XYZ file of C-alpha atoms in Angstrom:
513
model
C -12.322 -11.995 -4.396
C -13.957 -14.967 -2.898
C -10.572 -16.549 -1.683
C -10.057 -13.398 0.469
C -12.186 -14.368 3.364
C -9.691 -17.660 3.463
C -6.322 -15.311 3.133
C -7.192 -13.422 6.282
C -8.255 -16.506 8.029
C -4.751 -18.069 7.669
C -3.023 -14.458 8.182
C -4.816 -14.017 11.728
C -4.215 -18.058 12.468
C -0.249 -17.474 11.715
C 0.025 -14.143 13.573
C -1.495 -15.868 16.819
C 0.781 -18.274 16.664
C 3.472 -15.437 16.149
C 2.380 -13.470 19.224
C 2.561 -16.431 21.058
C 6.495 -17.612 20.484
C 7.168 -14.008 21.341
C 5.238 -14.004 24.497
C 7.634 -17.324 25.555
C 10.555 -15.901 23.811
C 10.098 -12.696 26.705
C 9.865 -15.147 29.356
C 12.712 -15.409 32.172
C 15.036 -18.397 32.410
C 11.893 -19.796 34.883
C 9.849 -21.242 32.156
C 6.805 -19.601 31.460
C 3.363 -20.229 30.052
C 0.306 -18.688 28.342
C -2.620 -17.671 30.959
C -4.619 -21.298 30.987
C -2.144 -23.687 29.556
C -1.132 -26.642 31.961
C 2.089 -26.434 33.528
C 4.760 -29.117 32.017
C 6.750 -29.690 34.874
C 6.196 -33.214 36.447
C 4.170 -33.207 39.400
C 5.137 -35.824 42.323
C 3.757 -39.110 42.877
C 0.026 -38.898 43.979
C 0.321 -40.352 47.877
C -2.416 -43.159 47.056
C -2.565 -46.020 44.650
C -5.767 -45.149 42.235
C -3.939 -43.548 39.812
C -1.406 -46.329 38.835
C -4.274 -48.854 38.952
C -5.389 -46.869 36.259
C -1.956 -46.419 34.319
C -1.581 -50.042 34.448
C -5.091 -50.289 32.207
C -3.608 -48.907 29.661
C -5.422 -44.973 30.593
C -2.796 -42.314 31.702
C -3.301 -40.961 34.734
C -4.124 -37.408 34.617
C -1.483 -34.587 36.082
C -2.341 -33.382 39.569
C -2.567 -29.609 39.098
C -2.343 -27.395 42.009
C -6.294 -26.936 41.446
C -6.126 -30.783 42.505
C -7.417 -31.672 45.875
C -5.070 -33.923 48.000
C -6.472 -36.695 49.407
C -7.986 -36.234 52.926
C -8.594 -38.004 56.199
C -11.704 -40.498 56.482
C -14.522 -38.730 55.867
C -16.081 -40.107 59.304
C -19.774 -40.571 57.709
C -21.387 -39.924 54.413
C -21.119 -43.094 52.381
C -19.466 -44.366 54.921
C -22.705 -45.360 56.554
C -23.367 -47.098 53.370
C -20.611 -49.290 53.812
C -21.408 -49.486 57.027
C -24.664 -50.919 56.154
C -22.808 -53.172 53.418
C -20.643 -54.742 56.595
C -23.644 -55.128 58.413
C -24.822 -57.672 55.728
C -21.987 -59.234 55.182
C -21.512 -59.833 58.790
C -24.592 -61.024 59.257
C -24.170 -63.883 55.865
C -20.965 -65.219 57.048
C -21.049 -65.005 60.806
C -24.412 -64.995 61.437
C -24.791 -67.997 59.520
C -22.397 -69.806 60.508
C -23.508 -69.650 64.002
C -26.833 -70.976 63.433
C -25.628 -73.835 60.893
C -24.673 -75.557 64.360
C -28.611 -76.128 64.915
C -28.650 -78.697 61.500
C -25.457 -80.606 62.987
C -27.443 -83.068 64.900
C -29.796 -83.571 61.591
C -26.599 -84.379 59.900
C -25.345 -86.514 62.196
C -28.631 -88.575 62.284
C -29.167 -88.925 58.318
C -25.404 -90.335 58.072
C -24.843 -91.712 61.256
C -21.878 -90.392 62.169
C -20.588 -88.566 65.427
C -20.898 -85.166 66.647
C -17.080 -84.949 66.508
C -17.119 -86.040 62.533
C -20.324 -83.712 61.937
C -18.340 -80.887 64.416
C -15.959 -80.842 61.223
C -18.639 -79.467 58.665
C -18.846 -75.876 60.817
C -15.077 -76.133 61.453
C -13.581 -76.421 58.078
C -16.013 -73.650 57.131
C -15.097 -71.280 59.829
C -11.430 -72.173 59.531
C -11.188 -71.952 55.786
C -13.434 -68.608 56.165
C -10.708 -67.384 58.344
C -7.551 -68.752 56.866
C -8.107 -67.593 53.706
C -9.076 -64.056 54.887
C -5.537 -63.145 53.720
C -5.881 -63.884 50.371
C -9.372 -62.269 50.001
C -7.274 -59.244 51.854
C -4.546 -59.241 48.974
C -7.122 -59.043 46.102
C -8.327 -56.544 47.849
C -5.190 -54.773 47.963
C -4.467 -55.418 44.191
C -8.030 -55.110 42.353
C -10.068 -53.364 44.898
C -13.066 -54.648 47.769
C -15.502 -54.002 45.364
C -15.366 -56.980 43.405
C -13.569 -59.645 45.805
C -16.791 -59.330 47.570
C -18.719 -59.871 44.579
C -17.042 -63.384 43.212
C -16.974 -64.234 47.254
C -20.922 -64.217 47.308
C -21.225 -66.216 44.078
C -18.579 -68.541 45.817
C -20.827 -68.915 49.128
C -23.959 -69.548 47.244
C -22.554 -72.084 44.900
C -21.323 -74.006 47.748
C -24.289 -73.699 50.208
C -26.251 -75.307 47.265
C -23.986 -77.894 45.971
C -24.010 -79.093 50.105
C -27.667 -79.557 49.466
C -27.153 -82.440 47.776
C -24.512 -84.379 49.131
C -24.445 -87.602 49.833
C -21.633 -88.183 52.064
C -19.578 -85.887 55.056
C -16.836 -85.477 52.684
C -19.816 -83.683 49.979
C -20.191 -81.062 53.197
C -16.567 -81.156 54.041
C -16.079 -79.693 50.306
C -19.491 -77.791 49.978
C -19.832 -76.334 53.040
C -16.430 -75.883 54.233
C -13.715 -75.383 51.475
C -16.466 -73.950 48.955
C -18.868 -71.793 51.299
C -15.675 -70.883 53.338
C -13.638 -69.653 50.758
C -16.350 -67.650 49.722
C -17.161 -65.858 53.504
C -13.042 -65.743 52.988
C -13.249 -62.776 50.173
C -16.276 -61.197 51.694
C -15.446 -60.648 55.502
C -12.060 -58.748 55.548
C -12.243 -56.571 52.845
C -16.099 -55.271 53.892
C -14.711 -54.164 57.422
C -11.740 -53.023 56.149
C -12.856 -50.561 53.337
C -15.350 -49.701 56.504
C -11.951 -48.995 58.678
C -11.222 -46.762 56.209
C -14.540 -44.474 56.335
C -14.292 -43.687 60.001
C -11.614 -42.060 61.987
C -13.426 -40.552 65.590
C -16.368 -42.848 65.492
C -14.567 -45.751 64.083
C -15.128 -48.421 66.530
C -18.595 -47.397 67.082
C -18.880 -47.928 62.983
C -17.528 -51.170 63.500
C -19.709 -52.170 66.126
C -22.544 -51.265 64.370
C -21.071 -53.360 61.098
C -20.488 -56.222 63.858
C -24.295 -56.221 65.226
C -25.081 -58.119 61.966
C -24.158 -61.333 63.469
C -26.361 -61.221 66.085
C -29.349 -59.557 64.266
C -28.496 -62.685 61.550
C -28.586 -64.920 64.481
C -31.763 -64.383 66.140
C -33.705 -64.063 62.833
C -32.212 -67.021 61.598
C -31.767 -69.187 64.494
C -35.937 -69.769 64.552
C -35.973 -69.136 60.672
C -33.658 -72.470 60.247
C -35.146 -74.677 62.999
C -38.422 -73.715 60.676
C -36.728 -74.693 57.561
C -35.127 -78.191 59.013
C -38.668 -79.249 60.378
C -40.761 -78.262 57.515
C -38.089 -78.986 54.342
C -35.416 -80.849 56.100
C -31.479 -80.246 56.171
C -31.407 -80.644 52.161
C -34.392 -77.869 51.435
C -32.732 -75.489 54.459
C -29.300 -75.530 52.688
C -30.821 -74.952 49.042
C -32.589 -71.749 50.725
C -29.924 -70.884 52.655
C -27.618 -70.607 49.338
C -30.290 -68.089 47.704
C -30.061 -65.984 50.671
C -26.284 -65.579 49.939
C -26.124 -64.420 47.017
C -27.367 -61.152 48.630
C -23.864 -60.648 49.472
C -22.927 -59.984 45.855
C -24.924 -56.422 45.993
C -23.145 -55.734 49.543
C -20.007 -55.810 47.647
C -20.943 -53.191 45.294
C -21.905 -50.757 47.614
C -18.045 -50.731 49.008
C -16.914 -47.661 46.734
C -12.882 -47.065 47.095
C -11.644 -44.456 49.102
C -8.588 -42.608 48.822
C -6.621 -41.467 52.266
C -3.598 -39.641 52.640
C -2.222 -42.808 54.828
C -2.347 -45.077 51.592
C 1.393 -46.461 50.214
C 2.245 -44.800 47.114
C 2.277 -48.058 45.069
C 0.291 -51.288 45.023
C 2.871 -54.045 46.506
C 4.518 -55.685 44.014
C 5.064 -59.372 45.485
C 2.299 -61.827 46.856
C 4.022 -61.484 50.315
C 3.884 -57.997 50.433
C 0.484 -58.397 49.412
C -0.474 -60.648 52.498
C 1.559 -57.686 54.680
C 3.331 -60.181 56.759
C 5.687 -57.858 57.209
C 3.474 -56.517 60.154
C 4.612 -58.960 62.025
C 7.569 -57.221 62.523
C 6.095 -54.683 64.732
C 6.363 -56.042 68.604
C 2.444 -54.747 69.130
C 1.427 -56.563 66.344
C 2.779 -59.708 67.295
C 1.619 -59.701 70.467
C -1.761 -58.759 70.175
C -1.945 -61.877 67.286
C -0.413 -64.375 69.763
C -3.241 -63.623 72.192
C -5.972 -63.664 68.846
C -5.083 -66.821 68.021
C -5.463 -68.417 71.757
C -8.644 -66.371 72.321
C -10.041 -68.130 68.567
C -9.315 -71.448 70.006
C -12.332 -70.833 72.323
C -14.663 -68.023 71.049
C -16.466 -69.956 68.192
C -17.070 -72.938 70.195
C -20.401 -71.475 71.402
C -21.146 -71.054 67.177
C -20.776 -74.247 66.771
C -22.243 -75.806 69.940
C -24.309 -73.901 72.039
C -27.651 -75.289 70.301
C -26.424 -78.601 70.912
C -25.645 -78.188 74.419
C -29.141 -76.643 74.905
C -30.299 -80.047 73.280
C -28.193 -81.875 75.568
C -29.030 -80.143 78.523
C -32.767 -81.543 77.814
C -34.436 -78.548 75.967
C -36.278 -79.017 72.750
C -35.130 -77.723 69.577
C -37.129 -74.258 69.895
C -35.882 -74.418 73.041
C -32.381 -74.532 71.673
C -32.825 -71.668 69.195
C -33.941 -69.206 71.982
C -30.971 -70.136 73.813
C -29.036 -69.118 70.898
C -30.926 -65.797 69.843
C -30.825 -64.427 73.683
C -26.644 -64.903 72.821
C -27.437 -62.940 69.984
C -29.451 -60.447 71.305
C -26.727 -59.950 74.303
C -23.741 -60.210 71.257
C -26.029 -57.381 68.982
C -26.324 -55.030 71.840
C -22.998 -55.492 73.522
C -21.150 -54.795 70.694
C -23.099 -51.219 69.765
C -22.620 -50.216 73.341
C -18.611 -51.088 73.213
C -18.179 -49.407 69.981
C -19.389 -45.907 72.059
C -17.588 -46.880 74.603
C -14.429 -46.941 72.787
C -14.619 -44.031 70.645
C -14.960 -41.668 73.543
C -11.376 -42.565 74.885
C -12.225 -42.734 78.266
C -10.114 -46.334 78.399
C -7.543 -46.885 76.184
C -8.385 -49.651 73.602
C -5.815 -52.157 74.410
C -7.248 -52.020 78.452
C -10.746 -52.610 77.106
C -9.456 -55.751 75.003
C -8.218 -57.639 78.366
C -11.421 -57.019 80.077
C -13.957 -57.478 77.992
C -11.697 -60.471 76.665
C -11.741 -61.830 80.253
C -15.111 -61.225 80.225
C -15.693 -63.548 77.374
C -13.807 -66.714 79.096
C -16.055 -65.959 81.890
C -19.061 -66.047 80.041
C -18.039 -69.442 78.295
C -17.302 -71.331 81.861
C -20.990 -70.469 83.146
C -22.657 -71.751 79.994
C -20.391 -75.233 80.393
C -21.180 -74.906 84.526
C -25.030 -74.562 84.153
C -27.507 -77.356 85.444
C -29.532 -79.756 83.759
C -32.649 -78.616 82.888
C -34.192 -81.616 82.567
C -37.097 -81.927 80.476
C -37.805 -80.177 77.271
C -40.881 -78.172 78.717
C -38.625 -76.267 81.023
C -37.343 -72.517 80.166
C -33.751 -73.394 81.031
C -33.575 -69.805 83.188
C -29.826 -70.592 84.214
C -29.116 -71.671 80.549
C -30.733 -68.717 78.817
C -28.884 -66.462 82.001
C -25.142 -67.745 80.827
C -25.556 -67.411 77.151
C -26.919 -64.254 77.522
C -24.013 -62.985 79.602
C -21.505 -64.600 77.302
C -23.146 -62.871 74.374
C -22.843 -59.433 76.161
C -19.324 -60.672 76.869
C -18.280 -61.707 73.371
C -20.553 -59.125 71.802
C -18.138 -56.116 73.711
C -14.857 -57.941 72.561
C -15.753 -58.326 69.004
C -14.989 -54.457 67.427
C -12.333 -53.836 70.065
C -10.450 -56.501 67.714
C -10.499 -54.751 64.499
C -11.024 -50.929 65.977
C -7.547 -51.278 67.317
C -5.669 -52.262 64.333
C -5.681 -48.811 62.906
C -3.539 -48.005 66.070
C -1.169 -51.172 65.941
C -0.208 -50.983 61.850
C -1.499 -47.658 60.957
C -4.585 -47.086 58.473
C -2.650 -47.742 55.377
C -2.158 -51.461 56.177
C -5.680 -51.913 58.102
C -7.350 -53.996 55.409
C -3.935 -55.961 55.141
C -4.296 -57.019 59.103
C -7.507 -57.636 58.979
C -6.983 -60.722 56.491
C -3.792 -61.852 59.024
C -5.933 -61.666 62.549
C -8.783 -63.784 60.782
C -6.271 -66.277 59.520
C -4.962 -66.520 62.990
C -8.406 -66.987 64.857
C -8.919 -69.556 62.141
C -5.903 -71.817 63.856
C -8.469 -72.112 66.877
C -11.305 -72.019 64.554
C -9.942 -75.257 62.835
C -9.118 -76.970 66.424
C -11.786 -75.606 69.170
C -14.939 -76.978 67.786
C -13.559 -80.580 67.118
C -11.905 -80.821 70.340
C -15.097 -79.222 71.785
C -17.054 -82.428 69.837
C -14.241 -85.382 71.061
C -14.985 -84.049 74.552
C -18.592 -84.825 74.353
C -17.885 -88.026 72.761
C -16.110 -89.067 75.634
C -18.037 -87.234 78.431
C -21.158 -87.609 77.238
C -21.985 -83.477 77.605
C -20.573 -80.244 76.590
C -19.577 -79.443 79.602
C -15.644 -80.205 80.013
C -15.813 -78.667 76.532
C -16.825 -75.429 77.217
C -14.290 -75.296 80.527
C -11.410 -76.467 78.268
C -12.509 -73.593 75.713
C -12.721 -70.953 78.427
C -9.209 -71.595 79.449
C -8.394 -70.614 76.296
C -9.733 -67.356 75.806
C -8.739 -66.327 79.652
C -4.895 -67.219 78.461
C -5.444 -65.127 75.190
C -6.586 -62.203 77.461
C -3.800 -62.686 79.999
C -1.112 -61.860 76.637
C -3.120 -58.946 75.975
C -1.807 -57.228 78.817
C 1.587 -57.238 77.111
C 0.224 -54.467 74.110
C 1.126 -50.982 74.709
C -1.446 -48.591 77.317
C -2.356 -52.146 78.413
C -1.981 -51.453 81.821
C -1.974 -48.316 83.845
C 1.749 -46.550 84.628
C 3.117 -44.441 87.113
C 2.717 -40.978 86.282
C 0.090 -38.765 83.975
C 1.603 -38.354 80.126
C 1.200 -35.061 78.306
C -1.481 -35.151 75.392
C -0.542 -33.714 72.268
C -1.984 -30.201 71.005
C -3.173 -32.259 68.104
C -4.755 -36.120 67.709
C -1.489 -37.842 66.148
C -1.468 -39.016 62.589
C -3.155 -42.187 62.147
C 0.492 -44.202 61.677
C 0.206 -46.436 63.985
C -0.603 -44.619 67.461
C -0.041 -47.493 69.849
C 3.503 -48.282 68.453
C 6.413 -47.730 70.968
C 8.012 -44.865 68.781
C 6.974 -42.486 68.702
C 4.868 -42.349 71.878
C 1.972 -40.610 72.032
C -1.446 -40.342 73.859
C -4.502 -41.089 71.822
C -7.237 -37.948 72.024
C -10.860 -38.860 72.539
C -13.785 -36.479 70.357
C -13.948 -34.405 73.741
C -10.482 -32.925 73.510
C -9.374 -31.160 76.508
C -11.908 -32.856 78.594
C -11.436 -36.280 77.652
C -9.275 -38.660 80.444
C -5.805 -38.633 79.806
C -3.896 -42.557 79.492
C -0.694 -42.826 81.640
C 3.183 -43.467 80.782
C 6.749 -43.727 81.806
């Protein structure tokens, strides 16, 4: 009798599993299933690349369901303003930095008596490997995820920041400073504004602005901060501190969570060149509005790398010099939160904005290399501090019109992929414009013919602009869709469409033939 308790538990455990091959033995020839078991048909391939990052680790992926939400557009805040926050840092650690470093070049110059066109090559190597190298950083990215790129890329900064502090030739900096420190800003930059791309949809450029402001906040704190630093610990103590401050970039990468959107491919690429994406350069817009990157980078860092020491040339002191490089930054900060409003309200179509405020910028750079001698280093410098303030609010409006558009030229799915390839071609006049800029006043003795040469640059860069598409204004009004378009690639030629501000109906409406 004490076995019978077992006896009906097998008996009821058997005649479940009867009642259950007789419930699929009733079914149609569509296959059926008990209420709450999980459908066996295979489900089609998820539209973004999470889940075979996760296959390929050895983890199966787990079935979408129909009770599985599809991925959505950006989510146009939330954590985005996180990562908007995380840019802002990372801005202001690469970019921000790398314009002040230009205060320390006459230091260096000094301690191993060399010239300002040999020192000129310590900021240059740094800014063009920073740049160059953007599309590798992009192509991790791509493969393993912004998250920790930006991580090793801090390490990478720091480490070389603080082996420079001990060098004891140029060619210590050259590989400190600019292979080292640069190929760390390389892994941070392009995947932080990216992923940030990403977050945003109808206040995207405004996002990006506000990402962008870090340079010039970075700037005016650290402009004073490192004049400070150079007078009380000299060049060797100002690197050593300046490599503890970033390693603060390392946390600003783990803030970058992933994000999944319906725009992503629906597998990793396979091959290192798809990686890069050069295939973008395919795409007539795309090419195009690189060209006219490239020409513009051959001027637009100049002022980085040698505005303080025109203000020291001009006859200011060195505090003297760093206001005259944190009323650039103030101009840059606030220019480039105004633009990013600007933008997002569609009032001017992004591609217009990009040839003035581009033309702007050239302009800016010819009245910093046309303004007087002050003379002596009590003076203010008024017409100085007037031209680097209107270049900053020049440069400052150009800067996020560069990345906001991208989403427009290559769609959002291959944003973080053109961010890497417009940094590695600003890095072309990155690696040539400060140099030349430095062999100019060499042989003139001033900045001067250095900063007209540069402008020229930057004025030809914004002439090409005008060949993107909704550049210019056409002949007649263009019907806007009932709907904002699909975020594929609205600028391309086909299929053409009119770009929809946040105001709808009442926003301005773009021309086209």
């Amino acid at each position: 009798m004490a076995r019978a308790p077992v006896v009906i538990s097998v008996y009821r455990r058997e005649r479940s599993k009867l009642g259950s091959i007789s419930a699929l033995a009733s079914c149609s020839a569509e296959p059926c299933l008990p209420e709450g078991a999980e459908t066996i048909r295979p489900d089609p391939p998820s539209p973004f690349p999470y889940p075979q990052r996760r296959e390929r680790s050895g983890v199966s992926p787990p079935q979408q369901t129909a009770m599985t939400p599809k991925p959505a557009g950006p989510p146009d805040g939330g954590w985005g303003w996180v990562v908007a926050a995380a840019a802002f840092a990372v801005n202001g650690l690469s970019y921000g930095l790398l314009r002040s470093l230009g205060l320390a070049l006459p230091d260096l110059a000094e301690h191993f008596e060399r010239s300002a066109q040999d020192t000129a090559w310590v900021s240059a190597l740094a800014l063009a490997v920073q740049q160059a190298a953007s599309p590798v950083g992009s192509a991790l990215s791509t493969r393993w995820g912004a998250r920790p790129v930006v991580m090793v890329g801090g390490v990478l900064t720091s480490l070389g920041l603080v082996f420079s502090a001990f060098a004891r030739s140029l060619l210590h900096l050259y590989l400190g400073l600019g292979l080292l420190a640069g190929s760390g800003w390389a892994l941070v930059f392009a995947p932080a504004l990216g992923t940030l791309s990403r977050y945003f949809s109808r206040r995207r450029v405004l996002a990006v602005g506000l990402a962008l402001t870090g340079n010039g906040a970075s700037s005016l704190l650290l402009a004073p901060a490192l004049q400070f630093l150079l007078d009380t610990f000299g060049w060797r103590g100002a690197l050593l501190l300046l490599g503890a401050v970033t390693l603060h970039l390392t946390p600003c990468g783990a803030l970058l969570r992933p994000l999944a959107l319906s725009g992503d491919p629906l597998a990793p690429p396979r091959t290192p060149l798809a990686a890069l994406g050069l295939g973008l350069f395919k795409r007539r817009a795309f090419s195009v509005f690189a060209l006219g990157t490239a020409l513009i980078g051959g001027g637009y860092f100049v002022p980085y790398v040698h505005l303080g020491p025109h203000a020291l040339d001009q006859g200011m002191g060195g505090y003297g010099a760093a206001l005259v490089v944190a009323v650039a930054a103030v101009g840059d900060a606030c220019a480039r939160l105004v633009s990013g409003w600007l933008a997002d309200q569609g009032w001017v179509p992004l591609p217009r904005l990009l040839v003035v405020f581009g033309s702007l910028t050239g302009l800016g750079v010819l009245a910093v290399g046309l303004v007087p001698t002050v003379g002596t280093e009590e003076g203010w410098g008024a017409p100085l501090l007037a031209a680097a303030g209107a270049y900053g609010l020049s440069a400052g409006s150009y800067a996020p019109l560069v990345f906001g558009v991208l989403p427009g030229l290559v769609g959002i799915g291959g944003v973080v992929q053109a961010t890497g390839l417009v940094m590695m071609l600003m890095s072309l006049g990155g690696l040539l414009g400060p140099p030349l800029s430095g062999f100019l006043r060499d042989k003139t003795g001033d900045f001067s013919a250095s900063f007209l040469v540069c402008s020229s640059f930057i004025l030809s860069g914004s002439f090409i602009y005008m060949a993107l598409p909704r550049a210019l204004p056409h002949c007649r009004p263009a019907s806007p869709p009932a709907t904002p378009p699909l975020e594929r690639g609205e600028l391309l030629p086909v299929p053409q469409v009119s770009l929809l501000s946040a105001g709808g109906a009442g926003s301005i409406r773009d021309t086209t033939c």
